[in-house]
Amino acid sequence: MSNRDDNFLRENNARHQLHPMIHPLISSEHPPQIIVKGQGYHVTDIDGKTYVDGIGGLWNVNVGHNRPEVKAAIIEQMDEICYYSNFAGTTTAPSIKLSAKVIEMSAQENMAKVLFSANGSDAVETALKLSRQYWKLEGHPDRTGFISLKHGYHGIQFGGTSVNGSSYYRHAYGPLMPGCYQVDSPWTYRNPYSEDPEELTDAIITQIDRLIAHNGAHTIAAFIAEPVQGAGGVIVPPAGFWPRLRALLDKHEILLISDEVVTGFGRSGSMFGARGWGVKPDIMCLAKGITSGYIPLGATVLNERVMNAWTKGVDPMGFIMHGYTATGHALGCAAAIAALDIVEKEDLPANAAAMGGRLMQGLEDLPNWSSLVGEVRGKGLMVGVDMVADKGTREPIDPGKGQGEMIAAFAREEGVIVRPAGSNIIMSPPLTIDVDGIDKIIDGLTKAFRKYEEVK
Ligand SMILES: Cc1ncc(COP(=O)(O)O)c(C=O)c1O
């Protein structure tokens, strides 16, 4: 029997909490839905209505809600010790075991060491700082700049915000870090160059090459990108883009940071997003799926090339003067080991590829009859519906007009949670979802767009 005080929760919803990514006045007027239970790929709200969780929490509950294996691992660790420091002199068993597991899982990428943190934003911040440190150790202290893609999302710390590719996340928080440059996204649906994937790839690679030439490769530490751009609108680059990018960066000896916070551990249909493109990054940022959201945890993984800079002797420049109280948190690491066991045992990357294909296929007709939908796109279980004000020019809808929220509300009436983000509806269900769950999302979202046609 729950002793939850529903009246208290309803009355106090959005009264004392600030919610990310919304104006406080809007969230006071439209308080968030209160989710109280989860089971598999379903969640239940405070009114007792159960939904298909079409967004997997926030792209992260990959093994599904309420998995006994993950809960048991957390409880078992709580019985031993919940927390002890991972700074210089001490560590705990789960962080040792998880570091071995992450390195084993990323052996194909020649990864060598991992530094844990608490969130994806921390994992990005760690990657940016350690890539600068790498170049200082290598005797190139001027290599401090970063290049990233427009529409990229890399979390919300100052470093991540500085390399973020959407001004929306940046304008209230400047001045940001100097020496961060954004280039056009390899986005076939919306770009000024070409719809042909190879021509587009050529155009973007040329742009990056020119930017590097203009600033001098000796000023650039790293290029950071998501293998599939998530929050920016589920932008899937042409298949040749990442290999061409890797080759270009190799030519200039620039590090490649793959921000795998969403794509890591299966979401885009391969264990890591960059692996799906046949590319080995130098640094990977991981979070979300590492624990499936049961406990917050981030991880930054460095390959042998990067770690070699630290093997030449004890240089004062080489001390890792970076890390968090939560680095290697025992409960987070215990949860991650159990969650990753499930990812491997149930081959969730393969299920993501199969179920993502079914979801895309089920929605592919939307642009043919919905006045709002310009394109449906995705890879694995990252699927986006792009909404346009004008199908001819592909001008995105104005998110301020609330059409995305309206579609999401109609979908909720049909028992499906989807996420309106900018001019897109984003879907990222648990990777454990089955045919029945996918078909419910297809049906719910289709009905939502039909209803929009009736009431618009
Ligand atoms: C690609 C990417 N990087 C970094 C982050 C930041 O992660 P967190 O919200 O855990 O700090 C996110 C969050 O959605 C993300 O999508």
Coordinates of C-alpha atoms and ligand atoms in Angstrom, one line a residue:
M1 CA 0.0 0.0 0.0
S2 CA 1.4 3.4 -1.0
N3 CA 1.4 6.2 1.5
R4 CA 1.7 8.7 -1.3
D5 CA -0.2 12.0 -0.7
D6 CA -1.7 12.6 -4.2
N7 CA -3.4 15.8 -3.2
F8 CA -0.1 17.2 -1.8
L9 CA 1.7 16.2 -5.0
R10 CA -1.0 17.8 -7.3
E11 CA -1.1 21.0 -5.3
N12 CA 2.6 21.4 -5.1
N13 CA 3.4 20.3 -8.7
A14 CA 5.7 23.0 -10.2
R15 CA 5.3 25.3 -7.2
H16 CA 8.8 24.8 -5.7
Q17 CA 10.7 23.0 -8.4
L18 CA 12.3 24.6 -11.4
H19 CA 12.0 22.2 -14.4
P20 CA 14.7 22.2 -17.1
M21 CA 13.9 23.3 -20.7
I22 CA 10.7 25.3 -20.0
H23 CA 9.9 28.8 -18.7
P24 CA 8.9 28.6 -15.0
L25 CA 5.7 30.5 -15.7
I26 CA 4.7 28.0 -18.4
S27 CA 5.3 25.1 -16.2
S28 CA 3.3 26.7 -13.4
E29 CA 0.4 27.1 -15.8
H30 CA 0.8 23.6 -17.3
P31 CA 2.3 21.5 -14.5
P32 CA 4.1 18.4 -15.6
Q33 CA 2.5 15.0 -15.7
I34 CA 3.3 13.1 -12.5
I35 CA 4.6 9.6 -13.3
V36 CA 4.4 7.2 -10.4
K37 CA 5.2 3.7 -11.7
G38 CA 7.0 1.9 -14.4
Q39 CA 7.0 -1.7 -15.6
G40 CA 8.9 -2.8 -18.7
Y41 CA 8.1 -0.4 -21.5
H42 CA 5.0 1.0 -19.7
V43 CA 4.6 3.8 -17.1
T44 CA 1.6 4.9 -15.1
D45 CA 0.7 8.4 -14.0
I46 CA -0.8 9.7 -10.8
D47 CA -4.3 9.4 -12.3
G48 CA -3.7 5.7 -12.7
K49 CA -3.5 5.8 -16.5
T50 CA -0.9 3.5 -18.1
Y51 CA 1.0 4.5 -21.2
V52 CA 3.6 3.0 -23.6
D53 CA 6.7 4.9 -22.7
G54 CA 7.6 6.0 -26.1
I55 CA 10.6 8.1 -24.9
G56 CA 12.2 5.6 -22.4
G57 CA 12.4 8.2 -19.6
L58 CA 14.7 10.5 -21.5
W59 CA 16.4 8.2 -24.1
N60 CA 17.8 6.3 -21.2
V61 CA 15.7 3.6 -19.7
N62 CA 17.1 1.1 -22.2
V63 CA 16.5 -2.2 -20.3
G64 CA 12.9 -1.1 -19.3
H65 CA 11.5 0.0 -16.0
N66 CA 11.6 -2.0 -12.8
R67 CA 14.0 -4.7 -13.8
P68 CA 14.6 -7.0 -10.8
E69 CA 18.2 -7.7 -11.8
V70 CA 19.2 -4.1 -11.6
K71 CA 17.3 -3.4 -8.4
A72 CA 18.9 -6.5 -6.8
A73 CA 22.4 -5.3 -7.8
I74 CA 21.7 -1.9 -6.3
I75 CA 20.4 -3.5 -3.0
E76 CA 23.2 -6.0 -2.8
Q77 CA 25.7 -3.1 -3.1
M78 CA 23.7 -1.0 -0.5
D79 CA 24.2 -3.9 1.9
E80 CA 27.9 -3.6 1.4
I81 CA 28.6 0.2 1.1
C82 CA 26.7 2.9 -0.7
Y83 CA 29.5 5.3 -1.3
Y84 CA 33.2 5.7 -0.9
S85 CA 35.6 8.1 -2.7
N86 CA 37.3 7.3 -5.9
F87 CA 39.8 10.1 -5.6
A88 CA 43.5 9.4 -5.3
G89 CA 43.7 7.0 -2.3
T90 CA 40.6 4.9 -2.3
T91 CA 38.1 3.1 -4.6
T92 CA 35.3 0.6 -4.5
A93 CA 34.7 -2.8 -6.0
P94 CA 31.9 -1.9 -8.4
S95 CA 33.9 0.9 -10.1
I96 CA 36.8 -1.5 -10.7
K97 CA 34.4 -4.1 -12.2
L98 CA 32.6 -1.6 -14.3
S99 CA 35.8 -0.1 -15.7
A100 CA 36.9 -3.6 -16.8
K101 CA 33.5 -4.2 -18.4
V102 CA 33.4 -0.9 -20.3
I103 CA 36.9 -1.4 -21.6
E104 CA 36.0 -5.0 -22.6
M105 CA 32.9 -3.8 -24.4
S106 CA 34.8 -1.1 -26.3
A107 CA 37.9 -3.3 -27.1
Q108 CA 37.0 -3.0 -30.8
E109 CA 37.6 0.8 -30.4
N110 CA 41.0 0.2 -28.7
M111 CA 39.7 2.0 -25.6
A112 CA 42.1 1.9 -22.7
K113 CA 40.8 3.8 -19.6
V114 CA 37.6 5.2 -18.2
L115 CA 36.9 8.2 -15.9
F116 CA 33.5 8.0 -14.3
S117 CA 31.2 10.9 -13.5
A118 CA 27.5 11.4 -12.7
N119 CA 25.9 12.6 -16.0
G120 CA 26.2 12.9 -19.7
S121 CA 27.1 16.6 -19.3
D122 CA 30.0 15.6 -17.0
A123 CA 31.1 13.0 -19.5
V124 CA 31.3 15.7 -22.1
E125 CA 33.1 18.2 -19.8
T126 CA 35.6 15.5 -18.9
A127 CA 36.2 14.7 -22.6
L128 CA 36.8 18.4 -23.5
K129 CA 39.2 19.0 -20.5
L130 CA 41.2 15.8 -21.0
S131 CA 41.6 16.4 -24.7
R132 CA 43.2 19.8 -23.9
Q133 CA 45.3 18.1 -21.3
Y134 CA 46.4 15.4 -23.8
W135 CA 47.7 18.1 -26.2
K136 CA 49.6 19.9 -23.4
L137 CA 51.2 16.6 -22.5
E138 CA 52.1 16.1 -26.1
G139 CA 53.8 19.5 -26.3
H140 CA 51.1 21.3 -28.3
P141 CA 49.6 23.7 -25.7
D142 CA 47.9 25.8 -28.4
R143 CA 45.6 23.0 -29.4
T144 CA 42.7 24.2 -27.3
G145 CA 39.9 24.7 -29.8
F146 CA 36.9 22.6 -30.5
I147 CA 34.8 22.0 -33.6
S148 CA 31.2 20.6 -33.5
L149 CA 28.1 20.4 -35.6
K150 CA 25.1 22.8 -35.7
H151 CA 22.1 21.1 -34.1
G152 CA 24.4 19.1 -31.8
Y153 CA 23.6 18.7 -28.2
H154 CA 26.3 18.0 -25.7
G155 CA 24.8 18.7 -22.3
I156 CA 24.6 21.8 -20.3
Q157 CA 27.9 22.6 -18.6
F158 CA 29.8 25.6 -19.9
G159 CA 32.0 23.4 -22.1
G160 CA 29.1 21.4 -23.5
T161 CA 27.1 24.6 -24.0
S162 CA 30.0 26.2 -25.8
V163 CA 30.1 23.3 -28.3
N164 CA 26.3 23.0 -28.5
G165 CA 25.0 23.6 -32.0
S166 CA 21.6 25.3 -31.2
S167 CA 21.6 28.9 -30.1
Y168 CA 18.5 28.2 -28.1
Y169 CA 20.6 26.5 -25.4
R170 CA 23.3 29.2 -25.5
H171 CA 21.8 32.7 -25.6
A172 CA 20.9 33.1 -21.9
Y173 CA 24.3 31.9 -20.6
G174 CA 27.0 33.6 -22.5
P175 CA 29.8 34.6 -22.7
L176 CA 30.8 31.0 -23.5
M177 CA 34.2 29.4 -24.1
P178 CA 36.2 31.0 -26.9
G179 CA 37.6 28.8 -29.7
C180 CA 34.5 26.8 -30.3
Y181 CA 33.3 26.6 -33.9
Q182 CA 30.1 25.0 -35.3
V183 CA 29.9 23.7 -38.9
D184 CA 26.8 22.8 -40.8
S185 CA 25.2 19.5 -39.9
P186 CA 25.2 16.7 -42.5
W187 CA 21.5 16.8 -42.7
T188 CA 20.0 15.6 -46.0
Y189 CA 16.5 17.0 -45.4
R190 CA 17.5 20.6 -44.6
N191 CA 20.8 22.1 -45.9
P192 CA 21.8 24.7 -48.5
Y193 CA 24.0 22.3 -50.5
S194 CA 22.5 19.1 -51.9
E195 CA 20.0 16.3 -51.0
D196 CA 22.5 13.8 -52.5
P197 CA 24.3 12.2 -49.5
E198 CA 27.7 12.1 -51.2
E199 CA 27.6 15.7 -52.4
L200 CA 26.4 16.8 -49.0
T201 CA 29.2 14.9 -47.3
D202 CA 31.7 16.5 -49.7
A203 CA 30.3 19.9 -48.9
I204 CA 30.5 19.5 -45.1
I205 CA 33.9 17.9 -45.1
T206 CA 35.2 20.7 -47.3
Q207 CA 33.7 23.2 -44.9
I208 CA 35.5 21.6 -41.9
D209 CA 38.7 21.4 -43.8
R210 CA 38.5 25.1 -44.6
L211 CA 37.7 26.0 -41.0
I212 CA 40.8 24.0 -39.9
A213 CA 43.0 25.6 -42.5
H214 CA 41.7 29.1 -41.5
N215 CA 42.4 28.7 -37.8
G216 CA 45.4 26.3 -38.2
A217 CA 45.2 22.7 -37.1
H218 CA 47.7 23.6 -34.4
T219 CA 44.9 25.4 -32.6
I220 CA 42.3 22.6 -32.6
A221 CA 42.2 20.0 -29.9
A222 CA 39.2 17.9 -30.9
F223 CA 36.0 17.5 -33.0
I224 CA 33.0 16.5 -31.0
A225 CA 29.8 15.1 -32.5
E226 CA 26.9 12.7 -31.8
P227 CA 26.8 9.7 -34.2
V228 CA 23.2 10.4 -34.7
Q229 CA 22.2 13.9 -33.6
G230 CA 19.5 13.3 -31.0
A231 CA 18.0 16.4 -29.3
G232 CA 18.7 18.5 -32.3
G233 CA 16.0 16.5 -34.2
V234 CA 17.2 12.9 -34.8
I235 CA 19.5 13.9 -37.7
V236 CA 21.1 10.8 -39.3
P237 CA 24.2 11.7 -41.3
P238 CA 24.9 10.1 -44.6
A239 CA 26.7 6.7 -44.2
G240 CA 29.9 8.1 -45.6
F241 CA 30.1 11.1 -43.3
W242 CA 31.8 9.7 -40.2
P243 CA 34.5 7.7 -42.1
R244 CA 35.3 10.9 -44.1
L245 CA 35.3 12.9 -40.9
R246 CA 37.7 10.4 -39.2
A247 CA 40.0 10.5 -42.2
L248 CA 40.1 14.3 -42.3
L249 CA 40.7 14.6 -38.5
D250 CA 43.5 12.0 -38.9
K251 CA 45.1 14.1 -41.6
H252 CA 45.2 17.0 -39.1
E253 CA 45.9 14.8 -36.0
I254 CA 42.7 16.3 -34.4
L255 CA 41.0 14.1 -31.8
L256 CA 37.5 12.7 -32.5
I257 CA 35.2 12.7 -29.5
S258 CA 32.1 10.7 -30.0
D259 CA 29.3 11.9 -27.8
E260 CA 27.6 8.5 -27.2
V261 CA 25.4 9.7 -24.3
V262 CA 22.3 8.7 -26.3
T263 CA 23.7 6.2 -28.8
G264 CA 26.0 4.3 -26.4
F265 CA 25.0 0.7 -25.5
G266 CA 22.6 0.0 -28.4
R267 CA 20.1 2.8 -29.0
S268 CA 21.1 3.4 -32.7
G269 CA 21.2 -0.3 -33.5
S270 CA 24.8 -1.0 -32.8
M271 CA 26.6 -1.2 -29.4
F272 CA 28.1 2.2 -30.0
G273 CA 26.9 4.8 -32.5
A274 CA 30.4 5.3 -34.1
R275 CA 30.8 1.5 -34.4
G276 CA 27.6 1.6 -36.5
W277 CA 29.5 4.0 -38.9
G278 CA 32.6 1.8 -38.9
V279 CA 34.6 4.5 -37.1
K280 CA 36.9 4.3 -34.0
P281 CA 36.8 7.6 -32.0
D282 CA 39.6 8.6 -29.7
I283 CA 37.3 9.5 -26.8
M284 CA 33.7 8.4 -26.1
C285 CA 31.2 10.1 -23.7
L286 CA 28.8 7.7 -22.1
A287 CA 25.9 8.1 -19.7
K288 CA 22.1 7.4 -19.9
G289 CA 22.0 3.7 -21.2
I290 CA 25.0 2.8 -19.0
T291 CA 22.7 2.4 -16.0
S292 CA 19.4 2.6 -18.0
G293 CA 18.7 5.6 -15.7
Y294 CA 18.3 3.6 -12.5
I295 CA 21.1 5.6 -10.9
P296 CA 22.9 8.6 -12.5
L297 CA 26.3 7.8 -14.0
G298 CA 28.6 9.1 -16.7
A299 CA 31.8 7.7 -18.2
T300 CA 34.4 9.2 -20.5
V301 CA 36.5 6.5 -22.2
L302 CA 39.9 7.2 -23.7
N303 CA 41.7 5.1 -26.3
E304 CA 45.3 4.0 -26.4
R305 CA 46.5 6.9 -28.5
V306 CA 45.2 9.4 -25.9
M307 CA 46.3 7.4 -22.9
N308 CA 49.8 7.1 -24.3
A309 CA 50.4 10.7 -23.5
W310 CA 50.1 9.8 -19.8
T311 CA 52.6 6.9 -20.0
K312 CA 55.8 8.9 -20.5
G313 CA 56.5 9.6 -16.9
V314 CA 55.0 11.6 -14.0
D315 CA 54.7 15.1 -15.4
P316 CA 52.9 17.6 -13.1
M317 CA 50.8 18.4 -16.2
G318 CA 49.6 14.8 -16.2
F319 CA 47.8 14.8 -12.9
I320 CA 44.1 14.3 -13.5
M321 CA 42.9 17.4 -11.7
H322 CA 39.4 16.7 -12.7
G323 CA 36.7 14.4 -11.2
Y324 CA 33.6 14.4 -9.1
T325 CA 32.5 13.4 -5.7
A326 CA 30.2 11.0 -7.5
T327 CA 33.1 9.6 -9.7
G328 CA 32.8 5.8 -9.6
H329 CA 29.7 5.9 -7.4
A330 CA 29.3 2.4 -6.0
L331 CA 25.6 2.2 -6.5
G332 CA 25.7 3.7 -10.0
C333 CA 28.5 1.3 -11.0
A334 CA 26.6 -1.7 -9.5
A335 CA 23.5 -0.7 -11.4
A336 CA 25.5 -0.3 -14.6
I337 CA 27.1 -3.7 -14.4
A338 CA 23.6 -5.3 -14.1
A339 CA 22.1 -3.1 -16.8
L340 CA 24.9 -3.8 -19.3
D341 CA 24.6 -7.5 -18.6
I342 CA 21.0 -7.3 -19.8
V343 CA 22.0 -5.2 -22.9
E344 CA 24.4 -8.0 -23.9
K345 CA 22.3 -11.0 -22.9
E346 CA 19.2 -9.8 -24.6
D347 CA 21.2 -8.3 -27.6
L348 CA 19.3 -5.0 -27.2
P349 CA 21.3 -3.3 -30.1
A350 CA 19.8 -5.9 -32.5
N351 CA 16.3 -5.4 -31.0
A352 CA 16.7 -1.6 -31.4
A353 CA 17.6 -2.0 -35.0
A354 CA 14.6 -4.3 -35.7
M355 CA 12.0 -2.4 -33.7
G356 CA 13.3 0.9 -34.9
G357 CA 12.9 -0.3 -38.5
R358 CA 9.3 -1.3 -37.7
L359 CA 8.5 2.0 -36.1
M360 CA 9.9 4.0 -39.1
Q361 CA 8.0 1.8 -41.5
G362 CA 4.8 2.2 -39.6
L363 CA 5.0 6.0 -39.6
E364 CA 6.4 6.4 -43.2
D365 CA 3.0 7.3 -44.6
L366 CA 2.5 10.3 -42.3
P367 CA 4.1 12.9 -44.7
N368 CA 1.7 11.7 -47.4
W369 CA -1.5 12.9 -45.7
S370 CA -0.6 15.0 -42.6
S371 CA -0.4 18.7 -43.3
L372 CA 2.2 19.0 -40.5
V373 CA 4.7 16.2 -41.3
G374 CA 7.6 16.9 -43.6
E375 CA 9.7 13.8 -42.9
V376 CA 10.0 10.8 -40.6
R377 CA 13.6 9.7 -40.0
G378 CA 15.7 7.8 -37.6
K379 CA 18.2 5.0 -36.9
G380 CA 17.5 2.2 -34.4
L381 CA 15.3 3.4 -31.6
M382 CA 15.9 7.1 -32.3
V383 CA 13.0 8.2 -34.4
G384 CA 11.9 11.8 -35.2
V385 CA 8.9 13.2 -37.0
D386 CA 9.8 16.6 -38.5
M387 CA 6.9 19.1 -38.6
V388 CA 6.9 21.8 -41.2
A389 CA 5.0 25.0 -41.7
D390 CA 5.5 24.7 -45.4
K391 CA 6.1 21.4 -47.2
G392 CA 7.6 23.1 -50.2
T393 CA 10.3 25.1 -48.4
R394 CA 10.5 22.6 -45.5
E395 CA 10.4 25.6 -43.1
P396 CA 10.0 24.1 -39.6
I397 CA 6.9 24.9 -37.6
D398 CA 7.3 27.6 -35.0
P399 CA 7.6 25.6 -31.7
G400 CA 6.0 28.6 -29.9
K401 CA 2.7 27.8 -31.5
G402 CA 2.2 24.6 -29.5
Q403 CA 1.5 22.2 -32.3
G404 CA 4.1 19.7 -31.0
E405 CA 2.5 19.8 -27.5
M406 CA -0.9 19.3 -29.0
I407 CA 0.2 16.2 -30.9
A408 CA 1.9 14.8 -27.7
A409 CA -1.3 15.5 -25.7
F410 CA -3.4 13.7 -28.4
A411 CA -1.0 10.8 -28.3
R412 CA -1.3 10.6 -24.5
E413 CA -5.0 10.3 -24.9
E414 CA -4.2 7.2 -27.0
G415 CA -2.0 5.9 -24.2
V416 CA 1.4 6.7 -25.7
I417 CA 4.0 9.2 -24.4
V418 CA 6.1 10.9 -27.1
R419 CA 8.3 14.0 -26.8
P420 CA 7.7 17.3 -28.5
A421 CA 11.2 18.9 -28.9
G422 CA 11.5 22.1 -31.0
S423 CA 9.8 21.3 -34.3
N424 CA 10.0 17.5 -33.9
I425 CA 8.2 14.7 -32.2
I426 CA 10.9 12.4 -30.8
M427 CA 10.6 8.7 -29.9
S428 CA 13.1 6.7 -28.0
P429 CA 11.4 3.8 -26.2
P430 CA 13.2 1.3 -24.1
L431 CA 15.3 -1.0 -26.2
T432 CA 13.4 -4.0 -24.8
I433 CA 10.2 -2.9 -26.6
D434 CA 8.4 -5.6 -28.6
V435 CA 6.2 -5.6 -31.7
D436 CA 3.1 -5.0 -29.7
G437 CA 4.6 -1.9 -28.0
I438 CA 5.9 -0.5 -31.3
D439 CA 2.5 -1.0 -33.0
K440 CA 0.8 0.8 -30.1
I441 CA 3.1 3.8 -30.7
I442 CA 2.4 3.8 -34.4
D443 CA -1.3 3.6 -33.8
G444 CA -1.3 6.2 -31.1
L445 CA 0.8 8.7 -33.0
T446 CA -1.1 8.2 -36.2
K447 CA -4.4 8.9 -34.4
A448 CA -2.8 12.0 -32.8
F449 CA -1.9 13.4 -36.2
R450 CA -5.3 12.5 -37.6
K451 CA -7.0 14.3 -34.7
Y452 CA -4.8 17.3 -35.4
E453 CA -6.2 17.4 -39.0
E454 CA -9.7 17.4 -37.6
V455 CA -9.3 20.2 -35.1
K456 CA -6.6 22.5 -36.7
Ligands
LIG1 C1 24.3 13.7 -26.9 C2 24.1 14.1 -25.5 N1 25.2 14.5 -24.8 C3 25.1 14.9 -23.5 C4 23.9 15.0 -22.9 C5 23.8 15.4 -21.4 O1 23.5 14.4 -20.6 P1 22.9 14.7 -19.1 O2 21.6 15.3 -19.4 O3 22.9 13.3 -18.5 O4 23.8 15.6 -18.5 C6 22.8 14.6 -23.5 C7 21.4 14.6 -22.9 O5 20.4 14.3 -23.4 C8 22.8 14.1 -24.9 O6 21.8 13.8 -25.6

